[in-house]
Coordinates of C-alpha atoms in Angstrom, one line a residue:
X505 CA 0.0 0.0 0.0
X506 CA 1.3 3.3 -0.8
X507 CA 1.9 6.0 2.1
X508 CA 0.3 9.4 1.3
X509 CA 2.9 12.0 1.3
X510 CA 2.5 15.5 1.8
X511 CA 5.2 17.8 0.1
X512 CA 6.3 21.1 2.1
X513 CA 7.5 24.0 0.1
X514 CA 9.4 26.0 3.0
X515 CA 10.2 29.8 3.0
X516 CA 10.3 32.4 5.9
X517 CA 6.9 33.7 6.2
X518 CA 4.9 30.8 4.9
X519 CA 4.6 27.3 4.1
X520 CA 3.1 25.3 0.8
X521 CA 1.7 21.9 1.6
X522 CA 0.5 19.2 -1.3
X523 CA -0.9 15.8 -1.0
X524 CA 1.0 13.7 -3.2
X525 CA 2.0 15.0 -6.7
X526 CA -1.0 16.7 -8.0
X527 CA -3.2 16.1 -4.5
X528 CA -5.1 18.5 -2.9
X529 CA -2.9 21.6 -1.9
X530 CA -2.8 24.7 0.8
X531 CA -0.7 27.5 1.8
X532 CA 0.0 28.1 5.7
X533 CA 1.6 30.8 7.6
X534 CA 5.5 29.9 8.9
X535 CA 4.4 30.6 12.6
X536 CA 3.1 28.6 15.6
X537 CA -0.3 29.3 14.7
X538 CA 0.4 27.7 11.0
X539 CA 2.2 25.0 12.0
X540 CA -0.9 23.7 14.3
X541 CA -3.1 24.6 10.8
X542 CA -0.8 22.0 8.5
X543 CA -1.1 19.2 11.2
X544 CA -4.5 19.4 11.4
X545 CA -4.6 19.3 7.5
X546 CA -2.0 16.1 7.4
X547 CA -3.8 14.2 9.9
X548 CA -7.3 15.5 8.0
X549 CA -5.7 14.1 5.1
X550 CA -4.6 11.0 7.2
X551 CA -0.7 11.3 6.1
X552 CA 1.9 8.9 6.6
X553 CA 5.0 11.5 6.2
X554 CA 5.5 15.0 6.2
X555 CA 8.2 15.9 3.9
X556 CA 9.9 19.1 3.6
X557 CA 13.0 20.9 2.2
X558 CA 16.0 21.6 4.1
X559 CA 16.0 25.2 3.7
X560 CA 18.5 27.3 5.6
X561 CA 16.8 26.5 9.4
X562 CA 13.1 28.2 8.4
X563 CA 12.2 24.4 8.2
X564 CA 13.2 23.6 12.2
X565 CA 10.4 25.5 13.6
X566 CA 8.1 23.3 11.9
X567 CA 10.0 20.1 12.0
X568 CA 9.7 20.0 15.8
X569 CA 6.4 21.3 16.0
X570 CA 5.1 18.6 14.1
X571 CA 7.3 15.7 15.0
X572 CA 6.3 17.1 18.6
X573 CA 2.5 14.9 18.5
X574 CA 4.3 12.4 16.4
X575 CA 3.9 12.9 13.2
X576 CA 6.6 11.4 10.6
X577 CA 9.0 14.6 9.6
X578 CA 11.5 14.0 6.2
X579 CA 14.1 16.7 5.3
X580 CA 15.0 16.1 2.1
X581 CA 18.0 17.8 -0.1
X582 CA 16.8 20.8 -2.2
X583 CA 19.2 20.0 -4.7
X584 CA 18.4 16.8 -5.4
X585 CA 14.4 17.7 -5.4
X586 CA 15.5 19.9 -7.8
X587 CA 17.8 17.4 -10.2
X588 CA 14.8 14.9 -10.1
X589 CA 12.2 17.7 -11.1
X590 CA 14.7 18.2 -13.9
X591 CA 15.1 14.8 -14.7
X592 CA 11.0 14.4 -14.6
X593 CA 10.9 16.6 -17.2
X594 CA 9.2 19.6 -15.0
X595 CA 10.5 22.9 -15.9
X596 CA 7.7 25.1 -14.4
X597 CA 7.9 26.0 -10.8
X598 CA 5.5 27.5 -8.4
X599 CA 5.4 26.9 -4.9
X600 CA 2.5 24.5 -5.3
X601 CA 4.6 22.3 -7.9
X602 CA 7.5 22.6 -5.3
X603 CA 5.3 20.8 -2.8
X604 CA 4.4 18.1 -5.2
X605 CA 8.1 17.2 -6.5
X606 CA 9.0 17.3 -2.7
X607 CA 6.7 14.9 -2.0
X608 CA 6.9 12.9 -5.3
X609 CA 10.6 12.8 -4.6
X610 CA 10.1 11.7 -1.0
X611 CA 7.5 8.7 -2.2
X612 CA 10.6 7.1 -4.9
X613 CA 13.4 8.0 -2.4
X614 CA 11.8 6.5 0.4
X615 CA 12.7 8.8 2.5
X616 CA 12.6 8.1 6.5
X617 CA 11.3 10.4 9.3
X618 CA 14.1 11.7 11.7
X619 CA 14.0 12.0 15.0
X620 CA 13.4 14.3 17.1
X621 CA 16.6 15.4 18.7
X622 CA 16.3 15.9 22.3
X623 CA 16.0 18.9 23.8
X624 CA 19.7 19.1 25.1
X625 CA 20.7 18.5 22.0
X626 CA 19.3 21.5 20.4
X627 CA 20.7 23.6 23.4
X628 CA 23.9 22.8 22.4
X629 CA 23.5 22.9 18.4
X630 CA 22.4 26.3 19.3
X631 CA 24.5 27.8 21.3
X632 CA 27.4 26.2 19.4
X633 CA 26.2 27.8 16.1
X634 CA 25.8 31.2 17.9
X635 CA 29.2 30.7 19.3
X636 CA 30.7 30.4 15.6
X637 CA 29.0 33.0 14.5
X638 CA 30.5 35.6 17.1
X639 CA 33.8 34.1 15.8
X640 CA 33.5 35.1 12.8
X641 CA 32.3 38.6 13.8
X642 CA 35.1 39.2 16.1
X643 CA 37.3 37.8 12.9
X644 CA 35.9 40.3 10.8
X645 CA 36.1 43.1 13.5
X646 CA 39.8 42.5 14.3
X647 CA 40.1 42.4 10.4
X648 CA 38.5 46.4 10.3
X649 CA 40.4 47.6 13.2
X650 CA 43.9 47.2 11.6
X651 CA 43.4 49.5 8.6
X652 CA 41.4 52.5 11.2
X653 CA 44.2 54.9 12.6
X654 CA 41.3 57.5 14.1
X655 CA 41.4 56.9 17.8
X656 CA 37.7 57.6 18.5
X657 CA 37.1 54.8 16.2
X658 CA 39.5 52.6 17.5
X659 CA 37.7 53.3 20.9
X660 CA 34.7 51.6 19.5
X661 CA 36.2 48.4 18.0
X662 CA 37.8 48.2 21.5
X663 CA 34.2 48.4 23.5
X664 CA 32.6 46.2 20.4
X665 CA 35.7 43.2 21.0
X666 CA 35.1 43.2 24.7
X667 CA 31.7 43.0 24.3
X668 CA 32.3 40.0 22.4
X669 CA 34.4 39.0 24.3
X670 CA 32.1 38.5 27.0
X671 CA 29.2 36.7 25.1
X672 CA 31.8 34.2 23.4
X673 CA 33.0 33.4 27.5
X674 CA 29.6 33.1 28.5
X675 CA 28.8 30.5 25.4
X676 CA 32.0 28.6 26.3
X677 CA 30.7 28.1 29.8
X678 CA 27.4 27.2 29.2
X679 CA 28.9 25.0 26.7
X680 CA 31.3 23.4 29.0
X681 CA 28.5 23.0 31.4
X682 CA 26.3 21.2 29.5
X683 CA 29.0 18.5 28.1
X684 CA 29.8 17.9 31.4
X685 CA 26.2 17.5 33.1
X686 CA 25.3 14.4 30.5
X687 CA 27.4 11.0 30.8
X688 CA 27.7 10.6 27.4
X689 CA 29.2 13.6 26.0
X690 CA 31.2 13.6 28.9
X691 CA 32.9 10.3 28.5
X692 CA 33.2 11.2 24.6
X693 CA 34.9 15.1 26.3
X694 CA 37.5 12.6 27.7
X695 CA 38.3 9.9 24.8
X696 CA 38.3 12.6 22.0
X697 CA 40.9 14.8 23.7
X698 CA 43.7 12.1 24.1
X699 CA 44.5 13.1 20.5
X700 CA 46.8 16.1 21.1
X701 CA 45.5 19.3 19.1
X702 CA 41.8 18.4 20.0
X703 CA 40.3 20.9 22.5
X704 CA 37.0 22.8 23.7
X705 CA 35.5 24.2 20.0
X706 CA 36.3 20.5 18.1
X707 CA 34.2 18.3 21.0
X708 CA 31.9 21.0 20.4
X709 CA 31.0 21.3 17.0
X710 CA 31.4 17.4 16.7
X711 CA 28.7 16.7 19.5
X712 CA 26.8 19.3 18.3
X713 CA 26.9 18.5 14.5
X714 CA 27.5 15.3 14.5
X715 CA 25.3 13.3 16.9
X716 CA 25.6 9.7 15.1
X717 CA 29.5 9.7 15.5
X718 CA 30.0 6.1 16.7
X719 CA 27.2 5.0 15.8
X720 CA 27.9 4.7 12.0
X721 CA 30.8 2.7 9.8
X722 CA 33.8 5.4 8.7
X723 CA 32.6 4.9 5.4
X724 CA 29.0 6.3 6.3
X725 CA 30.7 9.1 8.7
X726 CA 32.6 10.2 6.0
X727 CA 29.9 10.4 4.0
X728 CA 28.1 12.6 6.4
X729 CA 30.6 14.9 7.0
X730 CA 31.4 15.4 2.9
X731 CA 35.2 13.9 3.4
X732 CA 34.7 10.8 1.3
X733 CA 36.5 10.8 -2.0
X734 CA 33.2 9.9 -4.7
X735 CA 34.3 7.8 -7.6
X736 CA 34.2 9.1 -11.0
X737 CA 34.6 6.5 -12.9
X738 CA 32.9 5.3 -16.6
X739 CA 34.5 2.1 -18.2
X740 CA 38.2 2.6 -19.2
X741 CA 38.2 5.9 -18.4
X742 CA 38.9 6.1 -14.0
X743 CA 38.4 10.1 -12.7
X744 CA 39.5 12.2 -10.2
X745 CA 37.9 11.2 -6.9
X746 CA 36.7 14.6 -5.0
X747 CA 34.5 14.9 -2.1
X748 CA 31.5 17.6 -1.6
X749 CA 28.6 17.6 -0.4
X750 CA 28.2 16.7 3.6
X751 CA 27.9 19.1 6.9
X752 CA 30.2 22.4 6.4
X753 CA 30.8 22.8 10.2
X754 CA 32.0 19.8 11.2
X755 CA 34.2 19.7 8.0
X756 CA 35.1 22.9 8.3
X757 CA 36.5 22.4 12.2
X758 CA 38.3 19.0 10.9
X759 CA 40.3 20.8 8.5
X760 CA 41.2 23.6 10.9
X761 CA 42.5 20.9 13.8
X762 CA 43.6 18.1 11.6
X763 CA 46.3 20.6 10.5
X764 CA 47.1 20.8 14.5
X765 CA 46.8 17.4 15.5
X766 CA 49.3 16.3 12.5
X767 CA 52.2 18.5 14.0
X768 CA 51.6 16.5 17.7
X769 CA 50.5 13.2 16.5
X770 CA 53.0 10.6 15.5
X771 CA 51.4 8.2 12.9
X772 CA 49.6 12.0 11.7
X773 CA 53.2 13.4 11.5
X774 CA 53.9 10.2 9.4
X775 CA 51.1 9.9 7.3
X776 CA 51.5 13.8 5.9
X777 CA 55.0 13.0 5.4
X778 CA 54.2 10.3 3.4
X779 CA 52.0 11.8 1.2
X780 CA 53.9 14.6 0.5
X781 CA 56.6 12.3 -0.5
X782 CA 54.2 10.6 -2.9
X783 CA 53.5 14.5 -4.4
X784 CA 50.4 15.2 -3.6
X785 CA 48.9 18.3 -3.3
X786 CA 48.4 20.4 -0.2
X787 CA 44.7 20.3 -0.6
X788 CA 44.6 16.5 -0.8
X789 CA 46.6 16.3 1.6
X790 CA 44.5 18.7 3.6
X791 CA 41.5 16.2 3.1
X792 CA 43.0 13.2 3.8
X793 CA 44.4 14.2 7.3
X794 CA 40.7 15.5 8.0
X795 CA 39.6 12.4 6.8
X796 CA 41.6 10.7 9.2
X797 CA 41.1 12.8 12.3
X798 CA 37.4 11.8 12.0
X799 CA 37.9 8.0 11.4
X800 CA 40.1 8.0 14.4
X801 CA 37.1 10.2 16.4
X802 CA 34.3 7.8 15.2
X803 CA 36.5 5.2 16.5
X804 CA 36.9 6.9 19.9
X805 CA 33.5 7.5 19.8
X806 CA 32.3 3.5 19.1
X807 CA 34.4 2.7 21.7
X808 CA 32.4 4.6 24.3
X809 CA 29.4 3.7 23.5
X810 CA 29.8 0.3 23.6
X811 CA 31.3 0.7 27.0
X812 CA 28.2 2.3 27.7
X813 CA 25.9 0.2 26.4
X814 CA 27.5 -2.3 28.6
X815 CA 26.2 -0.3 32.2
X816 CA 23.0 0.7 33.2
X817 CA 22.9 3.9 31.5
X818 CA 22.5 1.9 27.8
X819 CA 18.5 3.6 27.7
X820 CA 19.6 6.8 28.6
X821 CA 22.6 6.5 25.8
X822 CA 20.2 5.2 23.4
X823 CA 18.4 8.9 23.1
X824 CA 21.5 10.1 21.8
X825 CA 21.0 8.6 18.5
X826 CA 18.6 10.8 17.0

């Protein structure tokens, strides 16, 4: 029997729903109020998954909103929504067709719900994010200040960076606080940082981002974090293997401390030497020591949960997966 899917078109202020392909269709308001609206119209219309569009976080408000009374949320990719519209032969686009393809693409992917990540979870995917983004404001700030000579002026970058300053502290400590106040995270805290050059920001943005490391082969990790070399291959002819795709942060971070850990590391130190000896380039090389710093974390990371799983706290770890 097939499931009835109903296609969400996702932008800030509102939200197209569609029933199937060419089903029966309806526009909603992106707000509490809206939300509430489209359940009522899924479970009127007695849907088996709610589909929807990654599209640059206005899709989280409604994702736990409805997953919240359990109903089945899918993100999908927009990209590839938008290759298989192509590849359907659908050129036109309106917000109503959007909703359809979603949910057409949904029904022959077969996509799966997600879960519903808990609640500490989200605390710390948030305030992680926020601390990345002050970061990079305090990067661009320093960046201004050096070519400003006016005092007054400097006054004001110096009153803006302590301000900073402060909220970045804060973050870190609320950050700190919540790794340490759940067993997991804290027993991963420990195992990840006996590889010298991994501190604070890595655990971080790993436990934030990445929720499923451990829980997943390295081959499906890499995957997931856009490190895995794709084949590009067509008979005779074999082609340079690249990697895209996958979650920016955590690759991002990877390529900023695999550079650190392979000047403390040993079989790091070794491993760069040797592929600079095979002359390779410094942006393969770049990738494959990220690579490696995240098979040697997932492995850290399968380590302790299985430890975990072995002591009455296996339920409580179990939460963590979603």
């Amino acid at each position: 029997m097939t499931r009835i899917i109903c296609g969400v078109d996702i932008a800030s202020s509102c939200l197209a729903a569609r029933i199937g392909r060419d089903g029966a269709a309806a526009t909603f308001a992106n707000t509490p109020d809206g939300i509430a609206e489209l359940a009522v119209f899924c479970q009127t219309h007695q849907v088996a998954l709610v589909a929807m569009e990654a599209t640059g976080g206005y899709e989280q408000r409604a994702f736990a909103q409805l997953s919240e009374p359990g109903l089945p949320v899918a993100i999908v990719n927009p990209r590839a929504v938008r290759q298989f519209a192509q590849s359907m032969g659908s050129l036109e686009k309106t917000d109503a067709i959007d909703a359809g393809m979603i949910a057409w693409y949904a029904e022959t992917k077969q996509s799966q719900p997600l879960c519903l990540a808990p609640q500490t979870q989200l605390e710390l995917r948030a305030r992680v994010t926020r601390l990345r983004q002050l970061t990079e404001v305090r990067t661009a700030q320093l960046n201004q200040q050096r070519l400003v000579i006016n005092s007054a002026i400097q006054k004001g970058f110096d009153k803006m960076l302590a301000f900073l300053a402060e909220q970045m502290r804060e973050l870190e400590q609320s950050i700190a606080a919540l790794i340490d106040a759940d067993p997991l995270w804290r027993a991963l805290n420990q195992a990840f940082r006996t590889i010298k050059g991994v501190a604070d920001r890595t655990v971080a943005r790993i436990m934030a981002e990445m929720p499923e490391i451990g829980t997943l082969s390295n081959k499906t990790i890499s995957k997931l974090a856009g490190l895995a070399p794709l084949a590009n291959d067509s008979g005779k002819h074999q082609g340079k293997r690249a990697v895209r795709g996958g979650r920016a942060a955590v690759r991002d971070i990877l390529f900023l401390v695999g550079s650190v850990v392979a000047r403390f590391e040993p079989d790091f130190i070794t491993f760069q030497q040797r592929l600079r000896a095979a002359g390779k380039p410094p942006k393969v090389i770049r990738i494959a020591v990220a690579h490696k710093l995240l098979v040697r974390l997932n492995a850290k990371a399968r380590e302790v949960r299985q430890h975990k799983a072995m002591s009455p706290l296996a339920a409580l770890l179990d939460q963590q997966l979603c």
